[in-house]
Amino acid sequence: MRPEDILALSPAGLCCKRGSFHIDPTRPVERALITHAHSDHARAGHGAVLATQETLDLMRLRYGENFAGTTQAIRYGESVTFDSVTATFHPAGHVLGSAQIAVEAAGLRIVASGDYKNVADPTCAPFELVPCDVFITEATFALPVFRHGDPGAEIAKLLRSVALFPDRAHLVGAYSLGKAQRVIALLRQTGYDDPIYLHGAMEKLTRYYESRGVALGELRLARGATKPTLAGTVTICPPSALNDLWTRRFPDPLNAFASGWMRVRARARQQGVALPLVISDHADWDGLTTTIAATGAGEIWVTHGQEDALVHWCGTRGLAARPLDIVGYGDEDEGGEADE
Ligand SMILES: [Zn+2]
Ligand SMILES: [Zn+2]
């Protein structure tokens, strides 16, 4: 059997015909296995959804009670068999509840990793390396220029700026699901225990993280604060809020933005970001190449992002690699192309 007989591209995305399911389909399907709750991977309207409890809860929070016909929760390490195909979920280290899905049939294992990072993150379970025959990898930051570095150093940069400008409010643009909570947790790891302010759009998801045991310290809504009390504080907001009228409530706001794209200075400048923070929930170039090599896979399928460089790198390593052109995946979770 060839890997393509187990998983192949269909108009709705990656499809396992033998098991009658899709992985992260971009159109409504009968049965969907979902890696994580970011909106380009997790859409509403499927018949049956299999995902981790956190992913199901996050989808419910975003799309409402009726986001799918039926749902089934699965734990990390747990398997479900559909006909002769077994699917097992493993942590992807991307955001709370994120999973890689290992699909096995006839002794062949394909791992669909969704989005992932092999870097410590206080808000989610660490990435687990799953040996496989075919590894399906994302390629959001698949260029050698992308090396994210130490997120702790970026947070230190933010705190130095806060200390330097005690009369100004620091606004940190961060995607609402995952990045926002990680930035808060990283701030707490340094011992920073002042209240952290939130844009209203992040409240529900952030409270959900707390309900799953992620400690985030004292959080307040910026909405409820007076202008003078916001001096010298840190507020987390969606990237799109950095340049809207909402910022008028803050004293002399200073814009920061937490994203892997902040490695590109021109991009930071263009978006009016005074303090770029290179913090990403995706693997960087070293993370991608190290992981690909470590899986032991002989064949690599590359999805959304900068596929060419990664496919080329695989070639130099003697790995069979090809891009999978799935229409509908993006990097909105880094505040890249989309503007949430
Ligand atoms: Zn994602
Ligand atoms: Zn993605």
CSV table of C-alpha atoms and ligand atoms in Angstrom, one decimal:
chain,number,residue,atom,x,y,z
A,1,MET,CA,0.0,0.0,0.0
A,2,ARG,CA,1.2,3.5,-0.7
A,3,PRO,CA,0.7,6.4,1.7
A,4,GLU,CA,-1.6,8.1,-0.8
A,5,ASP,CA,-4.0,5.1,-0.4
A,6,ILE,CA,-4.4,6.1,3.2
A,7,LEU,CA,-4.4,9.9,3.1
A,8,ALA,CA,-4.9,12.0,0.0
A,9,LEU,CA,-5.9,15.5,-0.9
A,10,SER,CA,-9.6,16.1,-1.7
A,11,PRO,CA,-11.4,19.4,-2.3
A,12,ALA,CA,-12.1,19.6,1.4
A,13,GLY,CA,-8.5,19.0,2.4
A,14,LEU,CA,-6.7,15.9,3.7
A,15,CYS,CA,-9.0,12.9,3.4
A,16,CYS,CA,-8.8,9.2,4.5
A,17,LYS,CA,-11.2,7.4,2.2
A,18,ARG,CA,-10.7,4.0,3.9
A,19,GLY,CA,-11.6,5.4,7.3
A,20,SER,CA,-14.2,7.9,5.9
A,21,PHE,CA,-12.8,11.0,7.7
A,22,HIS,CA,-11.0,14.2,6.9
A,23,ILE,CA,-8.3,16.0,8.9
A,24,ASP,CA,-8.8,19.7,9.5
A,25,PRO,CA,-11.1,20.0,6.5
A,26,THR,CA,-11.7,23.4,5.0
A,27,ARG,CA,-15.3,22.6,4.0
A,28,PRO,CA,-18.1,20.9,5.9
A,29,VAL,CA,-17.7,17.1,5.9
A,30,GLU,CA,-19.3,14.1,7.5
A,31,ARG,CA,-16.5,13.3,9.9
A,32,ALA,CA,-13.7,15.6,10.8
A,33,LEU,CA,-10.6,14.9,13.0
A,34,ILE,CA,-9.4,18.3,14.2
A,35,THR,CA,-5.8,19.1,15.3
A,36,HIS,CA,-6.5,22.4,17.1
A,37,ALA,CA,-9.0,25.2,17.4
A,38,HIS,CA,-7.4,27.9,15.2
A,39,SER,CA,-10.1,28.9,12.7
A,40,ASP,CA,-8.2,27.9,9.6
A,41,HIS,CA,-8.0,24.3,10.9
A,42,ALA,CA,-11.2,24.1,13.0
A,43,ARG,CA,-14.3,25.1,11.1
A,44,ALA,CA,-18.0,24.9,12.1
A,45,GLY,CA,-20.5,22.8,10.3
A,46,HIS,CA,-19.1,19.2,10.3
A,47,GLY,CA,-21.3,16.2,10.9
A,48,ALA,CA,-19.1,14.5,13.6
A,49,VAL,CA,-16.0,16.0,15.2
A,50,LEU,CA,-13.2,14.1,17.0
A,51,ALA,CA,-10.7,16.2,18.9
A,52,THR,CA,-9.3,16.8,22.3
A,53,GLN,CA,-11.6,18.1,25.0
A,54,GLU,CA,-9.9,21.5,24.9
A,55,THR,CA,-10.2,21.8,21.2
A,56,LEU,CA,-13.9,20.9,21.3
A,57,ASP,CA,-14.5,23.4,24.2
A,58,LEU,CA,-12.6,26.2,22.3
A,59,MET,CA,-14.6,25.5,19.2
A,60,ARG,CA,-17.8,25.7,21.2
A,61,LEU,CA,-16.7,29.1,22.7
A,62,ARG,CA,-16.0,30.5,19.3
A,63,TYR,CA,-18.8,29.0,17.2
A,64,GLY,CA,-21.5,28.3,19.7
A,65,GLU,CA,-23.2,25.1,21.0
A,66,ASN,CA,-24.2,23.8,17.6
A,67,PHE,CA,-20.8,24.0,15.8
A,68,ALA,CA,-21.0,20.3,14.9
A,69,GLY,CA,-23.6,17.5,14.6
A,70,THR,CA,-21.9,15.3,17.2
A,71,THR,CA,-18.6,15.5,19.1
A,72,GLN,CA,-16.3,13.0,20.6
A,73,ALA,CA,-13.4,13.9,22.9
A,74,ILE,CA,-10.1,12.0,22.7
A,75,ARG,CA,-7.1,12.1,25.1
A,76,TYR,CA,-3.4,12.3,24.1
A,77,GLY,CA,-2.2,8.8,23.5
A,78,GLU,CA,-5.7,7.5,22.9
A,79,SER,CA,-6.7,5.8,19.6
A,80,VAL,CA,-9.9,5.4,17.6
A,81,THR,CA,-10.3,2.9,14.8
A,82,PHE,CA,-12.3,3.7,11.7
A,83,ASP,CA,-12.7,0.5,9.6
A,84,SER,CA,-9.1,-0.6,9.2
A,85,VAL,CA,-7.5,2.8,10.0
A,86,THR,CA,-6.4,3.8,13.4
A,87,ALA,CA,-6.0,7.5,14.5
A,88,THR,CA,-4.0,8.4,17.6
A,89,PHE,CA,-3.7,11.9,19.0
A,90,HIS,CA,-0.4,13.2,20.4
A,91,PRO,CA,0.5,16.7,21.8
A,92,ALA,CA,1.7,19.2,19.2
A,93,GLY,CA,2.9,22.0,21.6
A,94,HIS,CA,1.2,24.7,19.6
A,95,VAL,CA,-1.7,25.9,21.7
A,96,LEU,CA,-3.9,24.4,24.5
A,97,GLY,CA,-5.4,21.1,23.3
A,98,SER,CA,-3.4,21.0,20.0
A,99,ALA,CA,-2.7,17.6,18.7
A,100,GLN,CA,-0.8,15.8,16.0
A,101,ILE,CA,-2.8,13.0,14.5
A,102,ALA,CA,-1.1,9.7,13.7
A,103,VAL,CA,-3.0,7.7,11.1
A,104,GLU,CA,-2.0,4.0,10.7
A,105,ALA,CA,-3.1,1.3,8.3
A,106,ALA,CA,-1.4,-1.8,7.0
A,107,GLY,CA,1.7,-1.1,9.0
A,108,LEU,CA,2.2,2.4,7.6
A,109,ARG,CA,2.1,5.4,9.9
A,110,ILE,CA,1.5,8.9,8.6
A,111,VAL,CA,1.6,11.8,11.1
A,112,ALA,CA,-0.4,14.9,10.3
A,113,SER,CA,1.1,17.4,12.7
A,114,GLY,CA,-1.2,20.4,12.2
A,115,ASP,CA,0.7,23.4,13.6
A,116,TYR,CA,3.4,22.6,16.1
A,117,LYS,CA,6.5,23.9,18.0
A,118,ASN,CA,9.1,22.0,19.8
A,119,VAL,CA,9.7,24.7,22.4
A,120,ALA,CA,8.6,24.9,26.0
A,121,ASP,CA,5.2,26.7,26.5
A,122,PRO,CA,3.7,27.1,30.0
A,123,THR,CA,0.2,27.0,28.5
A,124,CYS,CA,0.1,23.6,26.8
A,125,ALA,CA,1.5,20.1,26.8
A,126,PRO,CA,4.9,19.8,25.2
A,127,PHE,CA,5.4,18.5,21.6
A,128,GLU,CA,5.8,14.8,21.4
A,129,LEU,CA,8.0,13.3,18.7
A,130,VAL,CA,6.1,10.5,16.9
A,131,PRO,CA,8.3,8.2,14.7
A,132,CYS,CA,6.6,7.7,11.4
A,133,ASP,CA,6.9,6.8,7.7
A,134,VAL,CA,5.4,10.0,6.4
A,135,PHE,CA,5.4,13.3,8.3
A,136,ILE,CA,3.1,16.1,7.3
A,137,THR,CA,4.6,19.4,8.4
A,138,GLU,CA,3.5,23.0,8.3
A,139,ALA,CA,5.9,25.5,6.8
A,140,THR,CA,4.8,28.9,8.3
A,141,PHE,CA,8.3,30.0,9.1
A,142,ALA,CA,10.2,27.6,6.8
A,143,LEU,CA,13.1,29.9,5.8
A,144,PRO,CA,16.5,30.0,7.4
A,145,VAL,CA,16.0,33.6,8.3
A,146,PHE,CA,13.4,32.6,10.8
A,147,ARG,CA,15.1,31.8,14.1
A,148,HIS,CA,12.8,32.7,16.9
A,149,GLY,CA,15.3,32.7,19.7
A,150,ASP,CA,14.5,32.8,23.4
A,151,PRO,CA,11.0,34.1,24.2
A,152,GLY,CA,12.2,35.0,27.7
A,153,ALA,CA,14.6,37.5,26.2
A,154,GLU,CA,11.7,39.1,24.3
A,155,ILE,CA,9.6,39.4,27.5
A,156,ALA,CA,12.6,40.9,29.2
A,157,LYS,CA,12.7,43.5,26.4
A,158,LEU,CA,9.1,44.3,27.1
A,159,LEU,CA,9.6,44.7,30.8
A,160,ARG,CA,12.7,46.9,30.3
A,161,SER,CA,10.5,49.2,28.2
A,162,VAL,CA,7.7,49.3,30.8
A,163,ALA,CA,10.3,50.3,33.4
A,164,LEU,CA,11.8,52.9,31.1
A,165,PHE,CA,8.4,54.6,30.3
A,166,PRO,CA,6.4,54.5,33.5
A,167,ASP,CA,3.9,57.1,32.2
A,168,ARG,CA,3.0,55.2,29.1
A,169,ALA,CA,0.7,52.2,28.6
A,170,HIS,CA,2.2,49.2,26.8
A,171,LEU,CA,-0.1,47.5,24.4
A,172,VAL,CA,0.9,44.0,23.2
A,173,GLY,CA,-0.8,42.7,20.1
A,174,ALA,CA,-1.2,39.0,20.3
A,175,TYR,CA,-3.5,36.5,18.6
A,176,SER,CA,-6.5,35.8,21.0
A,177,LEU,CA,-6.1,32.0,21.1
A,178,GLY,CA,-2.8,30.8,22.4
A,179,LYS,CA,-0.4,33.7,21.9
A,180,ALA,CA,-2.2,36.0,24.3
A,181,GLN,CA,-2.2,33.5,27.1
A,182,ARG,CA,1.4,32.5,26.4
A,183,VAL,CA,2.6,36.1,26.7
A,184,ILE,CA,0.8,36.5,30.0
A,185,ALA,CA,2.2,33.2,31.3
A,186,LEU,CA,5.7,34.2,30.2
A,187,LEU,CA,5.4,37.5,32.0
A,188,ARG,CA,4.4,35.7,35.1
A,189,GLN,CA,7.3,33.3,34.8
A,190,THR,CA,9.6,36.3,35.3
A,191,GLY,CA,7.9,37.1,38.6
A,192,TYR,CA,6.0,40.1,37.1
A,193,ASP,CA,2.9,40.2,39.4
A,194,ASP,CA,1.2,43.5,38.5
A,195,PRO,CA,-2.4,43.2,37.1
A,196,ILE,CA,-2.3,42.5,33.4
A,197,TYR,CA,-5.1,44.2,31.4
A,198,LEU,CA,-7.0,42.5,28.6
A,199,HIS,CA,-8.9,43.7,25.6
A,200,GLY,CA,-12.5,42.4,25.9
A,201,ALA,CA,-12.1,40.2,22.8
A,202,MET,CA,-9.7,37.9,24.7
A,203,GLU,CA,-11.6,37.5,27.9
A,204,LYS,CA,-13.6,34.3,27.1
A,205,LEU,CA,-10.6,32.3,25.8
A,206,THR,CA,-8.3,33.5,28.5
A,207,ARG,CA,-10.8,32.6,31.2
A,208,TYR,CA,-11.1,29.2,29.6
A,209,TYR,CA,-7.3,28.7,29.8
A,210,GLU,CA,-7.5,29.5,33.5
A,211,SER,CA,-10.3,27.0,34.0
A,212,ARG,CA,-8.0,24.3,32.5
A,213,GLY,CA,-5.4,25.0,35.2
A,214,VAL,CA,-3.2,27.5,33.4
A,215,ALA,CA,-2.2,30.1,36.1
A,216,LEU,CA,-2.2,33.6,34.7
A,217,GLY,CA,-2.3,35.8,37.8
A,218,GLU,CA,-4.5,38.9,38.2
A,219,LEU,CA,-6.2,39.9,35.0
A,220,ARG,CA,-8.4,43.0,34.5
A,221,LEU,CA,-10.4,44.3,31.6
A,222,ALA,CA,-9.0,47.5,30.2
A,223,ARG,CA,-12.5,48.6,29.6
A,224,GLY,CA,-13.1,49.1,33.3
A,225,ALA,CA,-9.9,51.1,34.0
A,226,THR,CA,-9.5,54.9,34.0
A,227,LYS,CA,-6.8,56.5,31.8
A,228,PRO,CA,-4.4,57.4,34.7
A,229,THR,CA,-4.5,53.9,36.2
A,230,LEU,CA,-3.3,52.5,32.9
A,231,ALA,CA,0.1,54.3,33.0
A,232,GLY,CA,2.9,51.9,33.4
A,233,THR,CA,0.8,48.8,32.8
A,234,VAL,CA,0.7,46.0,30.2
A,235,THR,CA,-2.4,45.3,28.1
A,236,ILE,CA,-2.8,42.4,25.8
A,237,CYS,CA,-5.0,43.0,22.7
A,238,PRO,CA,-5.7,41.6,19.3
A,239,PRO,CA,-3.2,42.9,16.7
A,240,SER,CA,-6.0,44.7,14.8
A,241,ALA,CA,-6.8,46.7,17.9
A,242,LEU,CA,-3.3,48.3,18.0
A,243,ASN,CA,-4.3,50.8,15.3
A,244,ASP,CA,-7.9,51.5,16.1
A,245,LEU,CA,-9.8,54.1,18.2
A,246,TRP,CA,-9.8,51.7,21.1
A,247,THR,CA,-6.2,52.8,22.0
A,248,ARG,CA,-7.4,56.3,22.8
A,249,ARG,CA,-8.3,55.2,26.4
A,250,PHE,CA,-4.6,54.6,27.1
A,251,PRO,CA,-2.0,57.2,28.1
A,252,ASP,CA,0.6,57.7,25.4
A,253,PRO,CA,0.3,54.0,24.2
A,254,LEU,CA,3.4,52.2,23.0
A,255,ASN,CA,2.7,49.4,20.6
A,256,ALA,CA,4.3,46.0,20.9
A,257,PHE,CA,3.4,42.9,18.8
A,258,ALA,CA,4.2,39.3,19.7
A,259,SER,CA,4.7,37.3,16.5
A,260,GLY,CA,7.2,35.2,14.6
A,261,TRP,CA,6.9,37.7,11.8
A,262,MET,CA,8.5,40.4,14.0
A,263,ARG,CA,11.8,38.9,12.9
A,264,VAL,CA,11.2,40.9,9.7
A,265,ARG,CA,11.9,44.5,10.7
A,266,ALA,CA,10.2,46.0,7.7
A,267,ARG,CA,7.0,44.3,8.6
A,268,ALA,CA,7.1,45.7,12.2
A,269,ARG,CA,7.7,49.2,10.8
A,270,GLN,CA,5.0,48.9,8.3
A,271,GLN,CA,2.5,47.9,11.0
A,272,GLY,CA,3.6,50.8,13.3
A,273,VAL,CA,5.0,48.5,15.9
A,274,ALA,CA,7.5,50.3,18.1
A,275,LEU,CA,8.5,47.1,20.1
A,276,PRO,CA,8.6,44.0,18.0
A,277,LEU,CA,8.6,40.8,20.1
A,278,VAL,CA,9.7,37.6,18.3
A,279,ILE,CA,7.5,35.1,20.0
A,280,SER,CA,5.9,32.4,17.9
A,281,ASP,CA,3.7,29.3,18.4
A,282,HIS,CA,5.1,27.7,15.2
A,283,ALA,CA,8.4,25.9,14.9
A,284,ASP,CA,11.2,28.1,13.3
A,285,TRP,CA,13.6,26.9,10.6
A,286,ASP,CA,15.7,24.9,13.1
A,287,GLY,CA,12.6,23.5,14.8
A,288,LEU,CA,11.1,22.3,11.5
A,289,THR,CA,14.3,20.7,10.2
A,290,THR,CA,15.3,19.1,13.5
A,291,THR,CA,11.8,17.7,13.9
A,292,ILE,CA,11.6,16.3,10.3
A,293,ALA,CA,14.9,14.6,10.7
A,294,ALA,CA,14.0,13.2,14.2
A,295,THR,CA,10.7,11.6,13.0
A,296,GLY,CA,12.7,9.2,10.9
A,297,ALA,CA,10.2,9.7,8.1
A,298,GLY,CA,11.4,9.0,4.6
A,299,GLU,CA,8.7,11.0,3.0
A,300,ILE,CA,7.6,14.6,3.9
A,301,TRP,CA,4.5,16.4,2.8
A,302,VAL,CA,4.6,20.1,3.3
A,303,THR,CA,1.6,22.3,3.9
A,304,HIS,CA,0.8,26.0,4.3
A,305,GLY,CA,3.6,28.5,4.3
A,306,GLN,CA,7.0,28.6,2.6
A,307,GLU,CA,6.9,25.1,1.2
A,308,ASP,CA,9.6,25.5,-1.4
A,309,ALA,CA,12.6,26.0,0.9
A,310,LEU,CA,11.6,23.1,3.1
A,311,VAL,CA,11.0,20.8,0.2
A,312,HIS,CA,14.4,21.7,-1.2
A,313,TRP,CA,16.0,21.1,2.2
A,314,CYS,CA,14.4,17.6,2.4
A,315,GLY,CA,15.8,16.9,-1.1
A,316,THR,CA,19.4,17.7,0.1
A,317,ARG,CA,18.8,15.2,2.9
A,318,GLY,CA,17.6,12.4,0.6
A,319,LEU,CA,14.1,12.7,1.8
A,320,ALA,CA,11.2,12.5,-0.7
A,321,ALA,CA,9.2,15.7,-0.2
A,322,ARG,CA,6.4,17.4,-1.9
A,323,PRO,CA,4.1,20.4,-1.2
A,324,LEU,CA,0.5,19.8,-0.4
A,325,ASP,CA,-1.5,22.7,-1.7
A,326,ILE,CA,-4.4,22.9,0.7
A,327,VAL,CA,-6.4,25.9,0.0
A,328,GLY,CA,-7.7,27.7,3.1
A,329,TYR,CA,-4.9,27.4,5.6
A,330,GLY,CA,-3.2,30.5,6.8
A,331,ASP,CA,-1.0,31.9,9.4
A,332,GLU,CA,-3.6,34.2,11.1
A,333,ASP,CA,-2.6,32.8,14.4
A,334,GLU,CA,0.6,34.8,14.1
A,335,GLY,CA,-1.2,37.9,12.9
A,336,GLY,CA,0.4,37.4,9.6
A,337,GLU,CA,-1.9,37.6,6.6
A,338,ALA,CA,-5.2,37.9,8.4
A,339,ASP,CA,-5.6,40.8,10.8
A,340,GLU,CA,-7.2,39.4,13.9
B,1,ZN,ZN,-2.6,27.1,14.5
B,2,ZN,ZN,-2.0,26.5,10.6
